Short mmCIF file of C-alpha atoms in Angstrom, two decimals:
data_model
loop_
_atom_site.label_atom_id
_atom_site.label_comp_id
_atom_site.label_asym_id
_atom_site.label_seq_id
_atom_site.Cartn_x
_atom_site.Cartn_y
_atom_site.Cartn_z
CA MET A 133 0.59 -16.84 9.77
CA PHE A 134 4.93 -16.98 8.60
CA LYS A 135 3.53 -18.74 5.33
CA LYS A 136 1.47 -15.75 4.62
CA ILE A 137 4.24 -13.59 5.40
CA PHE A 138 6.48 -15.32 3.11
CA ILE A 139 4.05 -15.33 0.36
CA ASN A 140 3.52 -11.64 0.54
CA ILE A 141 7.26 -10.92 0.79
CA ILE A 142 7.44 -12.86 -2.77
CA LEU A 143 4.23 -10.87 -3.77
CA ILE A 144 6.15 -7.58 -3.04
CA LEU A 145 9.26 -8.69 -4.37
CA ILE A 146 7.31 -9.28 -8.08
CA VAL A 147 5.88 -5.85 -7.97
CA TYR A 148 9.11 -4.27 -6.82
CA PHE A 149 10.47 -6.13 -10.12
CA PHE A 150 7.50 -5.96 -12.28
CA CYS A 151 7.19 -1.61 -11.85
CA VAL A 152 11.10 -0.85 -11.09
CA SER A 153 13.01 -2.77 -13.59
CA PHE A 154 9.98 -4.50 -15.95
CA LEU A 155 7.72 -1.64 -16.77
CA SER A 156 10.30 1.01 -16.34
CA SER A 157 12.27 -0.41 -19.24
CA PHE A 158 9.50 0.77 -21.88
CA TRP A 159 7.55 2.97 -19.53
CA PRO A 160 8.49 5.60 -16.84
CA PHE A 161 8.64 4.36 -13.30
CA THR A 162 5.10 3.78 -11.70
CA ASN A 163 4.20 3.29 -8.20
CA LEU A 164 1.80 0.10 -8.26
CA PHE A 165 2.59 -0.29 -4.73
CA LEU A 166 0.06 2.24 -3.54
CA PRO A 167 -3.54 0.46 -4.60
CA LEU A 168 -1.81 -2.72 -3.76
CA LEU A 169 -1.07 -1.56 -0.13
CA VAL A 170 -4.72 0.07 -0.40
CA PHE A 171 -6.09 -3.55 -1.28
CA VAL A 172 -4.56 -5.21 1.71
CA LEU A 173 -5.39 -2.52 4.30
CA MET A 174 -9.27 -2.66 3.06
CA PHE A 175 -9.31 -6.76 2.76
CA PHE A 176 -6.71 -8.42 4.37
CA GLU A 177 -5.05 -8.30 7.47
CA ASN A 178 -3.44 -5.12 9.69
CA ARG A 179 -0.38 -6.46 9.43
CA LEU A 180 0.32 -7.36 6.23
CA ALA A 181 -0.40 -4.06 5.49
CA ILE A 182 2.35 -3.34 7.28
CA LEU A 183 4.55 -5.70 5.70
CA TRP A 184 3.76 -4.02 2.33
CA SER A 185 4.08 -0.64 3.86
CA CYS A 186 7.74 -1.18 5.32
CA GLY A 187 8.55 -3.79 2.70
CA ALA A 188 7.79 -1.36 -0.24
CA GLY A 189 9.44 1.71 1.26
CA PHE A 190 12.76 -0.71 2.13
CA LEU A 191 13.23 -1.75 -1.48
CA LEU A 192 12.53 1.46 -2.87
CA ASP A 193 14.81 3.15 -0.68
CA VAL A 194 17.59 0.60 -1.68
CA ILE A 195 17.70 2.17 -5.31
CA SER A 196 16.36 5.95 -4.26
CA PRO A 197 18.30 8.81 -4.83
CA LEU A 198 16.86 9.81 -1.77
CA PRO A 199 18.61 10.05 1.77
CA PHE A 200 17.79 6.57 2.88
CA GLY A 201 14.70 6.06 4.81
CA SER A 202 12.66 8.66 2.78
CA TYR A 203 10.44 6.20 0.98
CA LEU A 204 10.10 3.65 3.93
CA LEU A 205 8.81 6.53 6.59
CA PHE A 206 6.51 8.10 3.25
CA PHE A 207 4.89 4.82 2.85
CA CYS A 208 4.30 4.23 6.47
CA LEU A 209 2.78 7.78 7.17
CA ILE A 210 0.70 6.90 4.34
CA TYR A 211 -0.23 3.83 5.62
CA LEU A 212 -0.76 5.27 9.13
CA ILE A 213 -3.38 7.89 7.20
CA LEU A 214 -5.26 5.36 5.27
CA LYS A 215 -5.66 3.05 8.16
CA TYR A 216 -7.23 6.24 10.06
CA LEU A 217 -9.23 6.97 7.24
CA ASN A 218 -10.45 3.38 6.68
CA GLN A 219 -11.61 3.29 10.63
CA ASN A 220 -13.26 6.59 10.83
CA PHE A 221 -14.83 7.60 7.52
CA PHE A 222 -14.49 5.29 4.49
CA THR A 223 -15.67 1.84 6.01
CA ASN A 224 -17.35 -0.04 3.37
CA GLN A 225 -15.47 -2.11 1.05
CA SER A 226 -16.89 -0.59 -1.83
CA LEU A 227 -14.77 0.08 -5.10
CA ASN A 228 -15.60 3.68 -4.29
CA THR A 229 -13.48 3.73 -1.07
CA PHE A 230 -10.88 1.38 -2.78
CA PHE A 231 -10.25 4.37 -5.74
CA VAL A 232 -10.80 7.24 -2.71
CA LEU A 233 -7.85 5.76 -0.66
CA THR A 234 -5.46 5.35 -3.68
CA LEU A 235 -6.05 8.47 -4.70
CA VAL A 236 -5.47 9.96 -0.90
CA GLY A 237 -2.23 7.37 -0.70
CA ASN A 238 -1.21 9.57 -4.52
CA THR A 239 -1.67 12.45 -3.36
CA PHE A 240 0.09 12.26 0.03
CA LEU A 241 3.29 10.38 -1.38
CA LEU A 242 4.05 13.07 -4.28
CA PHE A 243 3.39 15.63 -1.49
CA PHE A 244 6.04 13.76 1.02
CA LEU A 245 8.33 13.62 -2.48
CA PHE A 246 7.86 17.09 -3.00
CA LEU A 247 8.64 18.81 0.06
CA GLU A 248 11.75 16.22 0.54
CA LYS A 249 13.28 17.34 -2.66
CA ASN A 250 12.36 21.09 -2.35
CA ILE A 251 14.34 20.74 1.29
CA LEU A 252 17.05 18.79 -0.20
CA ALA A 253 17.23 21.02 -3.20
CA LEU A 254 18.10 24.04 -0.89
CA PHE A 255 21.37 22.12 0.08
CA ASP A 256 22.56 19.89 -2.78
CA ASN A 257 22.41 20.80 -6.68
CA ASN A 258 21.83 17.80 -7.77
CA PHE A 259 18.56 17.48 -6.76
CA PHE A 260 16.22 19.77 -8.99
CA ILE A 261 12.45 19.28 -8.41
CA VAL A 262 10.96 17.69 -11.47
CA PHE A 263 7.15 16.37 -11.73
CA TYR A 264 6.00 15.40 -14.84
CA PHE A 265 1.75 16.33 -15.33
CA TRP A 266 1.21 13.47 -17.48
CA GLN A 267 3.53 11.10 -15.85
CA ILE A 268 1.17 11.67 -12.82
CA ALA A 269 -1.60 11.59 -14.66
CA MET A 270 -0.68 8.17 -16.46
CA GLN A 271 0.41 7.02 -12.30
CA LEU A 272 -3.16 8.21 -11.29
CA VAL A 273 -5.13 6.08 -14.31
CA LEU A 274 -2.34 2.55 -13.89
CA ASN A 275 -2.96 2.35 -10.35
CA PHE A 276 -7.01 2.81 -10.82
CA LEU A 277 -6.86 0.27 -13.64
CA VAL A 278 -4.90 -1.70 -10.84
CA CYS A 279 -7.68 -1.03 -8.75
CA ILE A 280 -10.45 -2.19 -10.82
CA ILE A 281 -8.89 -5.46 -11.63
CA LEU A 282 -7.79 -6.20 -8.18
CA PHE A 283 -11.34 -5.43 -6.88
CA PHE A 284 -13.50 -7.83 -9.60
CA THR A 285 -10.63 -10.41 -9.07
CA LEU A 286 -11.91 -10.52 -5.36
CA ARG A 287 -15.22 -9.70 -6.18
CA PHE A 288 -15.68 -12.98 -8.31
CA PHE A 289 -14.50 -15.26 -5.49
CA THR A 290 -16.60 -13.11 -2.18
CA ASN A 291 -19.65 -11.62 -1.95
CA ARG A 292 -18.60 -9.20 0.46
CA LEU A 293 -17.67 -6.66 -1.88
CA ARG A 294 -19.86 -3.77 -3.27
CA LEU A 295 -20.14 -1.83 -6.58
CA ASP A 296 -21.15 1.53 -5.37
CA LEU A 297 -19.53 4.06 -8.00
CA LEU A 298 -21.97 6.67 -7.00
CA PRO A 299 -23.65 7.52 -3.82
CA ARG A 300 -27.27 6.58 -3.65
CA MET B 210 -10.34 3.63 20.24
CA ALA B 211 -8.90 6.64 18.61
CA GLN B 212 -6.57 7.30 21.65
CA LYS B 213 -5.80 3.87 21.03
CA PHE B 214 -4.67 3.99 17.33
CA TYR B 215 -3.05 7.22 18.42
CA LYS B 216 -0.96 5.26 20.77
CA LYS B 217 -0.33 2.22 18.11
CA SER B 218 1.00 5.08 15.70
CA PHE B 219 2.91 6.62 17.13
CA PHE B 220 4.90 3.16 18.82
CA PHE B 221 4.68 2.06 15.09
CA LEU B 222 6.66 5.41 14.27
CA VAL B 223 8.87 5.73 16.95
CA VAL B 224 9.91 1.87 15.61
CA ILE B 225 10.69 3.05 12.04
CA PHE B 226 12.82 6.29 12.85
CA PHE B 227 14.69 3.66 15.52
CA PHE B 228 15.46 1.75 12.30
CA ILE B 229 16.58 5.00 10.15
CA LEU B 230 18.47 6.06 12.90
CA LEU B 231 20.36 2.52 13.15
CA TYR B 232 21.09 2.84 9.38
CA TYR B 233 23.09 6.03 10.04
CA ILE B 234 24.64 5.05 12.73
CA GLY B 235 25.79 2.51 10.35
CA LEU B 236 24.79 -1.09 12.16
CA PHE B 237 21.95 -1.60 9.32
CA LYS B 238 24.01 -0.21 6.15
CA PRO B 239 25.33 -3.63 5.32
CA LEU B 240 21.79 -4.75 5.27
CA ARG B 241 21.33 -1.79 2.38
CA THR B 242 24.52 -2.63 0.75
CA THR B 243 23.60 -6.61 0.63
CA THR B 244 19.98 -5.85 -0.55
CA GLY B 245 21.13 -4.03 -3.27
CA GLN B 246 23.63 -6.35 -4.35
CA ILE B 247 21.31 -9.51 -4.12
CA LEU B 248 18.27 -7.32 -6.44
CA LYS B 249 21.04 -6.03 -8.80
CA HIS B 250 20.89 -9.38 -10.86
CA PRO B 251 16.91 -10.19 -10.97
CA LEU B 252 16.86 -6.50 -11.70
CA SER B 253 19.19 -6.38 -14.26
CA TRP B 254 17.22 -9.39 -15.84
CA SER B 255 13.59 -8.49 -15.26
CA TYR B 256 15.46 -4.79 -17.23
CA SER B 257 16.39 -6.94 -20.13
CA VAL B 258 13.27 -8.97 -20.25
CA GLY B 259 11.42 -5.55 -20.29
CA ARG B 260 13.27 -4.35 -23.00
CA ARG B 261 12.95 -7.61 -25.14
CA VAL B 262 9.11 -7.53 -24.39
CA SER B 263 8.71 -3.13 -25.69
CA SER B 264 11.14 -3.77 -29.22
CA PHE B 265 8.59 -6.41 -29.94
CA PHE B 266 5.49 -4.12 -29.99
CA ASP B 267 7.45 -1.24 -31.31
CA ILE B 268 7.22 -3.76 -34.29
CA PHE B 269 3.50 -3.69 -35.13
CA LYS B 270 3.93 -0.12 -33.56
CA ASN B 271 6.26 0.96 -36.54
CA ASN B 272 4.85 -1.05 -39.06
CA SER B 273 3.03 1.81 -41.27
CA SER B 274 6.68 3.94 -41.43
CA LEU B 275 8.28 0.51 -42.07
CA ILE B 276 7.70 0.61 -45.80
CA LYS B 277 8.76 4.43 -46.30
CA ASN B 278 11.89 4.06 -44.20
CA ASN B 279 12.71 0.87 -46.18
CA GLN B 280 13.23 2.69 -49.55
CA ALA B 281 15.02 5.37 -47.75
CA LEU B 282 17.85 3.10 -46.12
CA SER B 283 18.00 1.16 -49.25
CA ASP B 284 19.03 4.13 -51.16
CA LYS B 285 21.08 5.46 -48.43
CA LEU B 286 22.95 1.78 -48.03
CA VAL B 287 24.22 2.23 -51.99
CA ILE B 288 25.96 5.77 -51.04
CA LEU B 289 27.15 4.15 -47.33
CA GLU B 290 28.49 0.66 -49.16
CA GLN B 291 30.50 3.42 -51.30
CA GLU B 292 31.82 5.43 -48.13
CA ASN B 293 32.41 2.32 -46.17
CA ILE B 294 35.29 0.94 -49.32
CA ASP B 295 36.69 4.22 -49.15
CA LEU B 296 37.21 4.29 -45.67
CA LYS B 297 38.50 0.95 -45.09
CA LYS B 298 41.08 1.76 -47.73
CA ILE B 299 41.98 5.19 -45.36
CA ILE B 300 42.02 2.91 -42.71
CA GLU B 301 44.41 0.60 -44.12
CA GLN B 302 46.51 3.08 -45.33
CA LYS B 303 47.20 4.85 -41.98
CA TYR B 304 46.84 2.27 -39.50
CA VAL B 305 44.01 4.58 -38.01
CA SER B 306 43.03 1.80 -35.44
CA ASP B 307 46.81 1.27 -33.50
CA GLU B 308 46.88 5.20 -33.41
CA GLU B 309 43.73 5.42 -31.60
CA LEU B 310 44.05 2.56 -29.13
CA ALA B 311 47.94 4.02 -28.70
CA TYR B 312 46.13 7.56 -28.23
CA LEU B 313 43.83 6.38 -25.72
CA SER B 314 46.38 4.28 -23.11
CA GLN B 315 48.55 7.50 -23.62
CA GLN B 316 46.06 9.55 -22.42
CA ASN B 317 44.89 7.43 -19.56
CA ILE B 318 41.06 6.81 -20.65
CA LYS B 319 39.82 3.92 -18.95
CA ALA B 320 35.80 2.73 -19.11
CA VAL B 321 33.95 0.80 -16.97
CA THR B 322 31.07 -1.31 -17.99
CA ALA B 323 27.81 -1.35 -16.65
CA LYS B 324 24.36 -2.45 -17.41
CA ILE B 325 21.69 -0.54 -16.96
CA ILE B 326 18.96 -2.07 -14.55
CA SER B 327 16.03 1.04 -14.24
CA ARG B 328 14.77 4.16 -15.69
CA GLY B 329 15.09 5.27 -12.04
CA ILE B 330 12.19 6.07 -9.39
CA SER B 331 12.71 9.85 -8.98
CA GLY B 332 10.05 11.01 -10.83
CA ASN B 333 12.24 12.01 -13.75
CA ILE B 334 11.88 10.33 -16.98
CA ASN B 335 15.27 11.42 -18.19
CA THR B 336 17.93 9.50 -15.52
CA ILE B 337 18.56 5.85 -15.22
CA ILE B 338 20.14 3.49 -12.78
CA ILE B 339 23.16 1.20 -13.65
CA ASN B 340 24.97 -1.65 -11.94
CA ARG B 341 28.18 -0.16 -11.17
CA GLY B 342 29.45 2.13 -8.27
CA GLN B 343 31.18 3.55 -5.84
CA ALA B 344 33.15 -0.07 -5.61
CA ASP B 345 34.04 0.13 -9.31
CA GLY B 346 35.19 3.93 -8.69
CA LEU B 347 32.93 5.57 -10.29
CA GLN B 348 32.24 9.15 -9.18
CA ALA B 349 29.59 12.07 -9.52
CA GLY B 350 30.59 14.33 -12.86
CA MET B 351 31.39 11.25 -14.64
CA VAL B 352 29.99 10.54 -18.26
CA ILE B 353 28.52 7.57 -19.40
CA THR B 354 28.82 6.65 -23.38
CA ALA B 355 27.12 4.12 -25.20
CA LYS B 356 28.27 2.72 -29.37
CA ASN B 357 31.24 4.40 -30.53
CA GLY B 358 32.09 6.56 -27.52
CA LEU B 359 28.45 8.61 -27.68
CA VAL B 360 28.05 10.45 -24.58
CA LEU B 361 24.59 10.30 -23.26
CA GLY B 362 24.81 11.26 -19.59
CA LYS B 363 26.36 11.84 -16.33
CA ILE B 364 26.24 10.55 -13.46
CA ILE B 365 24.66 12.70 -10.74
CA LYS B 366 24.65 10.30 -7.43
CA VAL B 367 26.92 7.23 -6.61
CA GLU B 368 26.12 4.71 -4.39
CA ASP B 369 28.03 1.47 -3.28
CA LYS B 370 26.95 -0.63 -5.98
CA LEU B 371 24.59 1.43 -8.02
CA ALA B 372 25.30 5.19 -9.50
CA HIS B 373 22.33 7.29 -11.20
CA VAL B 374 22.74 9.23 -14.33
CA LEU B 375 21.05 12.14 -15.33
CA LEU B 376 20.85 11.85 -19.51
CA LEU B 377 22.21 15.19 -21.66
CA THR B 378 18.53 15.56 -22.51
CA ASP B 379 16.80 16.74 -19.47
CA SER B 380 16.38 20.09 -19.10
CA ASN B 381 18.91 20.18 -16.23
CA SER B 382 21.66 18.41 -17.83
CA ARG B 383 24.99 20.54 -18.62
CA LEU B 384 28.19 19.26 -20.48
CA SER B 385 30.69 21.89 -21.74
CA ALA B 386 31.31 20.78 -25.56
CA ALA B 387 33.79 21.91 -28.52
CA SER B 388 33.33 21.72 -32.20
CA ASN B 389 35.35 18.59 -33.55
CA SER B 390 36.41 21.43 -36.74
CA ASP B 391 37.12 24.30 -34.51
CA LYS B 392 38.31 23.61 -30.92
CA THR B 393 38.06 27.15 -30.00
CA LEU B 394 34.48 27.09 -30.76
CA VAL B 395 32.84 26.12 -27.02
CA GLY B 396 29.67 26.35 -25.60
CA ILE B 397 27.38 24.53 -22.98
CA ILE B 398 25.05 21.25 -24.09
CA ARG B 399 21.64 21.55 -22.29
CA GLY B 400 18.41 19.18 -23.08
CA ASN B 401 15.78 20.76 -25.23
CA PHE B 402 12.37 19.55 -23.73
CA ASP B 403 13.42 16.30 -22.78
CA LEU B 404 13.90 15.45 -26.34
CA SER B 405 17.26 16.85 -28.18
CA LEU B 406 20.49 18.79 -27.45
CA LYS B 407 21.06 22.68 -27.37
CA LEU B 408 24.89 24.02 -27.72
CA GLU B 409 24.21 27.23 -25.94
CA TYR B 410 26.46 30.12 -25.64
CA ILE B 411 28.47 29.96 -28.92
CA LEU B 412 30.58 33.31 -29.48
CA ARG B 413 29.12 34.89 -32.92
CA ASP B 414 32.27 35.48 -34.14
CA LYS B 415 32.48 31.41 -34.72
CA ASN B 416 31.85 29.27 -37.36
CA ILE B 417 29.37 26.63 -36.86
CA ALA B 418 27.95 24.53 -39.85
CA VAL B 419 25.18 21.55 -40.13
CA ASN B 420 26.93 18.58 -40.20
CA ASP B 421 29.62 19.73 -37.46
CA LEU B 422 30.55 17.31 -35.34
CA ILE B 423 30.29 18.37 -31.39
CA ILE B 424 32.45 16.56 -28.89
CA THR B 425 33.21 17.37 -25.30
CA SER B 426 35.86 20.12 -24.56
CA GLY B 427 37.52 18.81 -21.74
CA GLN B 428 37.08 21.39 -19.76
CA GLU B 429 35.19 19.46 -16.90
CA GLU B 430 37.66 17.56 -14.70
CA LEU B 431 36.24 14.34 -14.69
CA VAL B 432 35.47 14.54 -18.68
CA PRO B 433 38.04 14.12 -20.92
CA SER B 434 38.06 15.99 -24.30
CA GLY B 435 37.38 13.95 -27.71
CA LEU B 436 34.27 12.22 -26.77
CA ILE B 437 31.20 12.43 -29.57
CA ILE B 438 28.18 14.05 -28.19
CA GLY B 439 26.45 14.54 -31.89
CA THR B 440 25.97 16.67 -34.73
CA VAL B 441 24.67 20.24 -35.58
CA ASP B 442 21.13 19.71 -37.14
CA GLU B 443 19.87 23.79 -36.90
CA ILE B 444 21.94 27.14 -35.97
CA PHE B 445 20.21 29.96 -34.48
CA GLU B 446 21.34 33.12 -34.63
CA ASP B 447 19.73 36.65 -33.54
CA SER B 448 21.29 39.87 -34.42
CA ARG B 449 20.44 41.04 -31.17
CA GLU B 450 21.64 38.36 -29.24
CA LEU B 451 25.32 38.12 -27.81
CA PHE B 452 25.71 33.98 -28.22
CA LYS B 453 24.37 31.60 -31.20
CA THR B 454 22.70 28.56 -30.40
CA ALA B 455 22.22 25.16 -32.28
CA ARG B 456 20.53 22.23 -32.21
CA ILE B 457 22.16 18.72 -31.80
CA VAL B 458 21.05 15.45 -32.97
CA GLN B 459 22.61 12.14 -31.27
CA PRO B 460 22.34 9.05 -33.69
CA GLU B 461 21.66 6.94 -30.69
CA THR B 462 18.65 7.15 -28.31
CA ILE B 463 19.04 5.46 -24.79
CA SER B 464 16.05 3.27 -25.18
CA ASN B 465 18.04 1.38 -27.84
CA ILE B 466 20.37 0.51 -25.28
CA ASP B 467 20.97 -1.69 -22.72
CA ILE B 468 24.98 -1.42 -22.15
CA VAL B 469 26.64 1.57 -21.61
CA ASN B 470 30.98 2.61 -20.44
CA VAL B 471 31.38 5.04 -17.81
CA ILE B 472 34.66 7.10 -18.91
CA VAL B 473 36.91 7.46 -16.21
CA PRO B 474 39.81 9.90 -16.30
#
């Protein structure tokens, strides 16, 4: 178990450096943690999903201009929402489910950030509410791309995944 | 089953809240500072690698316009070489560099060199994060400059070892500016659609011309006067308006820059 946790911490750090620093040097910040969180939640252990949500939240909080704990709390809330949906509504391991859960996660993250920035803007002039539509759209496109890559990579190794893009 | 899930979720959230509470009490503050300190170097390295990769692809992207640009630049080079010779003569005669150094030390203008480590994660494309913070004497309101003292943005938030900078091109950015040729001509620099800059609130009776150099006015507490912002590209004048507006262009953009200076007045 400790080996798994250690490997996952390394993976979280790699994703963190990739999207916060490497990708952001030529592309606006894109949150790639969400599809990975959904991926771990759907196909791996629950404990690892908690590790991903807490790890990603904490690391993003280290360099975030928002008050400490914002991303940590948002990621944990998103984890609980996705877990609930995955247990009760989107229970099969298909590409559809993967897309829907990623979309839900993204929507909730944007909603939480929008809510917090609105509240902070009331007290602090340095917080302005800026959301670029094309940036949100590109974030979704990139997240779906990551979903496809992860899904088909895993499908290559195992037979348990279903490729249902449309309901029968 | 559902009740078990709610119970577990509640317990999980309580643990998270407790962790955040301990941070605000001060117990976990060193954890954040230390993590930030450890992550600073790999972040900086990763950013430089990203910049190198991006500049490699820029060559292919701009290939079609390279020949045209090359011709234009060759023509410009002849004129600039002549100008360069003239300027060298002037510098030699008047010892400008010595005087400037003396002036800077007289004005007590200090600068802290910083590295860009990220473009910011706040959802705003016009913010950057630099690897210097409160510990290096930085404060919110200070400006960052790049090559030849060109002002690029203003610090909006300072952490212990990091600072968040809002670029001048952002629509929310404001900076008091003046003309280099007429110091009484004062206006407010503002981002224009996140691409260029606009100099607003120029009094109608003030004369401003294309190619005029725009500098900081020094009216802000943490911003010294005389720092270059850009040159006037176009002037907008309406007889019904009280003020004139000018579009300002900057010779450098942040996408080409890795290292910046924070002006400490």
